Amino acid sequence: GFGSGLTRILDGILFHRFLSVARRKQPARLLVQAEAMLAKDPESTTALEILAEAARGLGLPDTRVFALEAIRELEPANQVNLLALGEAWLAAGRPEFALQLAEEMLAARPVYAAAQELMRTASVAQTVAQTGWEERGVDHPAPVEIPAPAVRA
């Protein structure tokens, strides 16, 4: 009934608040906890979420992508996870995968503001990566060669 649905929502909010605090303060402990939980149940989305948060806190973007991809396989319609996966792909320096994910999300739901924002962010990141602006700095784009004017005789 209504009470059980509200309880699930509150449990989810408290769980994500716990993860946020734990990630900042003790990501290594979260990693150990996730490993223990995954040893018991390799398909535990809770354990995979904990692994993803631990990886974020420890600066392990590839591990975070792995955990969120595993959740995607188990829960392909989980929009919160898909957005987190897109952000993880960006953090891992792979904007092309974030862009592809945003396109898939928008194909299913064209007016999804969060997916539109992911697409914009991924597009910018991909452009920066392709043009090398990051190495030069955004304030100093590649110089443009202007041909010298023709001299009339």
C-alpha atoms as a PDB file:
ATOM      1  CA  GLY A   1       0.000   0.000   0.000  1.00  0.00           C
ATOM      2  CA  PHE A   2       0.883   3.647   0.350  1.00  0.00           C
ATOM      3  CA  GLY A   3       2.928   3.113   3.518  1.00  0.00           C
ATOM      4  CA  SER A   4       5.187   0.474   1.959  1.00  0.00           C
ATOM      5  CA  GLY A   5       5.834   2.663  -1.113  1.00  0.00           C
ATOM      6  CA  LEU A   6       6.703   5.616   1.106  1.00  0.00           C
ATOM      7  CA  THR A   7       8.979   3.404   3.185  1.00  0.00           C
ATOM      8  CA  ARG A   8      10.838   2.276   0.040  1.00  0.00           C
ATOM      9  CA  ILE A   9      11.289   5.901  -1.047  1.00  0.00           C
ATOM     10  CA  LEU A  10      12.583   6.943   2.378  1.00  0.00           C
ATOM     11  CA  ASP A  11      14.890   3.911   2.513  1.00  0.00           C
ATOM     12  CA  GLY A  12      16.279   4.858  -0.903  1.00  0.00           C
ATOM     13  CA  ILE A  13      16.860   8.469   0.149  1.00  0.00           C
ATOM     14  CA  LEU A  14      18.591   7.389   3.363  1.00  0.00           C
ATOM     15  CA  PHE A  15      20.694   4.808   1.488  1.00  0.00           C
ATOM     16  CA  HIS A  16      21.930   7.370  -1.058  1.00  0.00           C
ATOM     17  CA  ARG A  17      22.626   9.917   1.710  1.00  0.00           C
ATOM     18  CA  PHE A  18      24.634   7.244   3.539  1.00  0.00           C
ATOM     19  CA  LEU A  19      26.588   6.488   0.354  1.00  0.00           C
ATOM     20  CA  SER A  20      27.331  10.156  -0.213  1.00  0.00           C
ATOM     21  CA  VAL A  21      28.698  10.668   3.297  1.00  0.00           C
ATOM     22  CA  ALA A  22      30.599   7.363   3.294  1.00  0.00           C
ATOM     23  CA  ARG A  23      32.112   8.066  -0.129  1.00  0.00           C
ATOM     24  CA  ARG A  24      33.629  11.308   1.109  1.00  0.00           C
ATOM     25  CA  LYS A  25      34.813   9.952   4.445  1.00  0.00           C
ATOM     26  CA  GLN A  26      35.623   6.266   3.954  1.00  0.00           C
ATOM     27  CA  PRO A  27      35.632   5.098   0.333  1.00  0.00           C
ATOM     28  CA  ALA A  28      38.083   2.263   1.050  1.00  0.00           C
ATOM     29  CA  ARG A  29      35.706   0.823   3.641  1.00  0.00           C
ATOM     30  CA  LEU A  30      32.884   1.052   1.119  1.00  0.00           C
ATOM     31  CA  LEU A  31      34.997  -0.896  -1.351  1.00  0.00           C
ATOM     32  CA  VAL A  32      35.551  -3.696   1.174  1.00  0.00           C
ATOM     33  CA  GLN A  33      31.834  -3.731   1.986  1.00  0.00           C
ATOM     34  CA  ALA A  34      30.891  -3.910  -1.712  1.00  0.00           C
ATOM     35  CA  GLU A  35      33.334  -6.766  -2.330  1.00  0.00           C
ATOM     36  CA  ALA A  36      31.900  -8.755   0.577  1.00  0.00           C
ATOM     37  CA  MET A  37      28.342  -8.179  -0.616  1.00  0.00           C
ATOM     38  CA  LEU A  38      29.203  -9.108  -4.214  1.00  0.00           C
ATOM     39  CA  ALA A  39      30.892 -12.308  -3.033  1.00  0.00           C
ATOM     40  CA  LYS A  40      27.521 -13.343  -1.571  1.00  0.00           C
ATOM     41  CA  ASP A  41      25.405 -12.052  -4.459  1.00  0.00           C
ATOM     42  CA  PRO A  42      27.176 -10.972  -7.673  1.00  0.00           C
ATOM     43  CA  GLU A  43      23.923  -9.494  -9.011  1.00  0.00           C
ATOM     44  CA  SER A  44      23.187  -7.275  -6.016  1.00  0.00           C
ATOM     45  CA  THR A  45      22.420  -3.815  -7.383  1.00  0.00           C
ATOM     46  CA  THR A  46      22.922  -2.386  -3.903  1.00  0.00           C
ATOM     47  CA  ALA A  47      26.437  -3.841  -3.759  1.00  0.00           C
ATOM     48  CA  LEU A  48      27.163  -2.563  -7.260  1.00  0.00           C
ATOM     49  CA  GLU A  49      25.939   0.926  -6.269  1.00  0.00           C
ATOM     50  CA  ILE A  50      28.232   0.821  -3.245  1.00  0.00           C
ATOM     51  CA  LEU A  51      31.112  -0.295  -5.485  1.00  0.00           C
ATOM     52  CA  ALA A  52      30.395   2.592  -7.874  1.00  0.00           C
ATOM     53  CA  GLU A  53      30.395   5.123  -5.036  1.00  0.00           C
ATOM     54  CA  ALA A  54      33.574   3.677  -3.535  1.00  0.00           C
ATOM     55  CA  ALA A  55      35.244   3.860  -6.932  1.00  0.00           C
ATOM     56  CA  ARG A  56      34.169   7.484  -7.306  1.00  0.00           C
ATOM     57  CA  GLY A  57      35.586   8.320  -3.882  1.00  0.00           C
ATOM     58  CA  LEU A  58      38.865   6.540  -4.642  1.00  0.00           C
ATOM     59  CA  GLY A  59      39.240   8.124  -8.078  1.00  0.00           C
ATOM     60  CA  LEU A  60      38.798   4.856 -10.006  1.00  0.00           C
ATOM     61  CA  PRO A  61      36.626   5.889 -12.981  1.00  0.00           C
ATOM     62  CA  ASP A  62      36.971   2.579 -14.857  1.00  0.00           C
ATOM     63  CA  THR A  63      35.804   0.605 -11.828  1.00  0.00           C
ATOM     64  CA  ARG A  64      32.860   2.979 -11.475  1.00  0.00           C
ATOM     65  CA  VAL A  65      31.935   2.441 -15.137  1.00  0.00           C
ATOM     66  CA  PHE A  66      32.188  -1.334 -14.632  1.00  0.00           C
ATOM     67  CA  ALA A  67      29.820  -1.265 -11.636  1.00  0.00           C
ATOM     68  CA  LEU A  68      27.281   0.988 -13.344  1.00  0.00           C
ATOM     69  CA  GLU A  69      27.397  -1.079 -16.560  1.00  0.00           C
ATOM     70  CA  ALA A  70      26.671  -4.178 -14.457  1.00  0.00           C
ATOM     71  CA  ILE A  71      23.640  -2.414 -12.961  1.00  0.00           C
ATOM     72  CA  ARG A  72      22.574  -1.443 -16.486  1.00  0.00           C
ATOM     73  CA  GLU A  73      22.589  -5.119 -17.502  1.00  0.00           C
ATOM     74  CA  LEU A  74      20.401  -5.985 -14.509  1.00  0.00           C
ATOM     75  CA  GLU A  75      18.122  -2.929 -14.705  1.00  0.00           C
ATOM     76  CA  PRO A  76      18.232  -1.519 -18.257  1.00  0.00           C
ATOM     77  CA  ALA A  77      15.391   0.950 -17.624  1.00  0.00           C
ATOM     78  CA  ASN A  78      16.921   2.452 -14.449  1.00  0.00           C
ATOM     79  CA  GLN A  79      17.200   6.094 -15.537  1.00  0.00           C
ATOM     80  CA  VAL A  80      19.102   7.203 -12.432  1.00  0.00           C
ATOM     81  CA  ASN A  81      21.738   4.574 -13.125  1.00  0.00           C
ATOM     82  CA  LEU A  82      21.910   5.465 -16.819  1.00  0.00           C
ATOM     83  CA  LEU A  83      22.609   9.104 -15.968  1.00  0.00           C
ATOM     84  CA  ALA A  84      25.252   8.086 -13.429  1.00  0.00           C
ATOM     85  CA  LEU A  85      26.788   5.828 -16.084  1.00  0.00           C
ATOM     86  CA  GLY A  86      26.919   8.719 -18.532  1.00  0.00           C
ATOM     87  CA  GLU A  87      28.684  10.858 -15.943  1.00  0.00           C
ATOM     88  CA  ALA A  88      31.060   7.985 -15.218  1.00  0.00           C
ATOM     89  CA  TRP A  89      31.928   7.650 -18.904  1.00  0.00           C
ATOM     90  CA  LEU A  90      32.717  11.372 -18.954  1.00  0.00           C
ATOM     91  CA  ALA A  91      34.893  11.068 -15.845  1.00  0.00           C
ATOM     92  CA  ALA A  92      36.705   8.140 -17.490  1.00  0.00           C
ATOM     93  CA  GLY A  93      37.513  10.340 -20.480  1.00  0.00           C
ATOM     94  CA  ARG A  94      35.168   8.523 -22.876  1.00  0.00           C
ATOM     95  CA  PRO A  95      32.625  11.155 -23.959  1.00  0.00           C
ATOM     96  CA  GLU A  96      31.684   9.158 -27.055  1.00  0.00           C
ATOM     97  CA  PHE A  97      30.114   6.471 -24.844  1.00  0.00           C
ATOM     98  CA  ALA A  98      28.293   9.095 -22.755  1.00  0.00           C
ATOM     99  CA  LEU A  99      26.983  10.659 -25.969  1.00  0.00           C
ATOM    100  CA  GLN A 100      25.788   7.282 -27.279  1.00  0.00           C
ATOM    101  CA  LEU A 101      24.050   6.594 -23.971  1.00  0.00           C
ATOM    102  CA  ALA A 102      22.335   9.995 -24.024  1.00  0.00           C
ATOM    103  CA  GLU A 103      21.146   9.326 -27.590  1.00  0.00           C
ATOM    104  CA  GLU A 104      19.671   5.982 -26.501  1.00  0.00           C
ATOM    105  CA  MET A 105      17.917   7.603 -23.556  1.00  0.00           C
ATOM    106  CA  LEU A 106      16.489  10.375 -25.741  1.00  0.00           C
ATOM    107  CA  ALA A 107      15.319   7.874 -28.365  1.00  0.00           C
ATOM    108  CA  ALA A 108      13.170   6.279 -25.677  1.00  0.00           C
ATOM    109  CA  ARG A 109      12.126   9.567 -24.055  1.00  0.00           C
ATOM    110  CA  PRO A 110      12.780  12.625 -26.274  1.00  0.00           C
ATOM    111  CA  VAL A 111      11.807  15.262 -23.711  1.00  0.00           C
ATOM    112  CA  TYR A 112      14.038  14.044 -20.869  1.00  0.00           C
ATOM    113  CA  ALA A 113      15.873  17.121 -19.591  1.00  0.00           C
ATOM    114  CA  ALA A 114      18.575  15.203 -17.717  1.00  0.00           C
ATOM    115  CA  ALA A 115      19.426  13.142 -20.808  1.00  0.00           C
ATOM    116  CA  GLN A 116      19.472  16.321 -22.910  1.00  0.00           C
ATOM    117  CA  GLU A 117      21.941  17.860 -20.454  1.00  0.00           C
ATOM    118  CA  LEU A 118      24.082  14.719 -20.569  1.00  0.00           C
ATOM    119  CA  MET A 119      24.077  14.946 -24.363  1.00  0.00           C
ATOM    120  CA  ARG A 120      25.188  18.596 -24.271  1.00  0.00           C
ATOM    121  CA  THR A 121      27.938  17.893 -21.753  1.00  0.00           C
ATOM    122  CA  ALA A 122      29.146  14.827 -23.655  1.00  0.00           C
ATOM    123  CA  SER A 123      29.111  16.728 -26.959  1.00  0.00           C
ATOM    124  CA  VAL A 124      31.243  19.507 -25.503  1.00  0.00           C
ATOM    125  CA  ALA A 125      33.627  17.001 -23.901  1.00  0.00           C
ATOM    126  CA  GLN A 126      33.953  15.113 -27.175  1.00  0.00           C
ATOM    127  CA  THR A 127      34.651  18.325 -29.100  1.00  0.00           C
ATOM    128  CA  VAL A 128      37.271  19.369 -26.553  1.00  0.00           C
ATOM    129  CA  ALA A 129      38.908  15.952 -26.796  1.00  0.00           C
ATOM    130  CA  GLN A 130      38.898  15.982 -30.601  1.00  0.00           C
ATOM    131  CA  THR A 131      40.226  19.529 -30.982  1.00  0.00           C
ATOM    132  CA  GLY A 132      42.820  19.284 -28.219  1.00  0.00           C
ATOM    133  CA  TRP A 133      41.597  22.443 -26.510  1.00  0.00           C
ATOM    134  CA  GLU A 134      42.182  20.814 -23.162  1.00  0.00           C
ATOM    135  CA  GLU A 135      45.938  20.652 -23.750  1.00  0.00           C
ATOM    136  CA  ARG A 136      46.114  24.248 -24.981  1.00  0.00           C
ATOM    137  CA  GLY A 137      43.514  25.618 -22.610  1.00  0.00           C
ATOM    138  CA  VAL A 138      40.143  27.001 -23.592  1.00  0.00           C
ATOM    139  CA  ASP A 139      41.469  30.556 -23.403  1.00  0.00           C
ATOM    140  CA  HIS A 140      44.055  29.779 -26.060  1.00  0.00           C
ATOM    141  CA  PRO A 141      42.505  27.903 -28.975  1.00  0.00           C
ATOM    142  CA  ALA A 142      44.608  26.797 -31.891  1.00  0.00           C
ATOM    143  CA  PRO A 143      45.947  29.778 -33.801  1.00  0.00           C
ATOM    144  CA  VAL A 144      44.238  30.501 -37.062  1.00  0.00           C
ATOM    145  CA  GLU A 145      46.514  31.202 -39.980  1.00  0.00           C
ATOM    146  CA  ILE A 146      45.468  34.259 -41.920  1.00  0.00           C
ATOM    147  CA  PRO A 147      47.019  34.420 -45.360  1.00  0.00           C
ATOM    148  CA  ALA A 148      49.078  37.491 -46.060  1.00  0.00           C
ATOM    149  CA  PRO A 149      47.404  39.936 -48.425  1.00  0.00           C
ATOM    150  CA  ALA A 150      48.515  39.736 -51.999  1.00  0.00           C
ATOM    151  CA  VAL A 151      51.016  42.448 -52.923  1.00  0.00           C
ATOM    152  CA  ARG A 152      50.114  44.444 -56.021  1.00  0.00           C
ATOM    153  CA  ALA A 153      52.861  45.437 -58.365  1.00  0.00           C
END
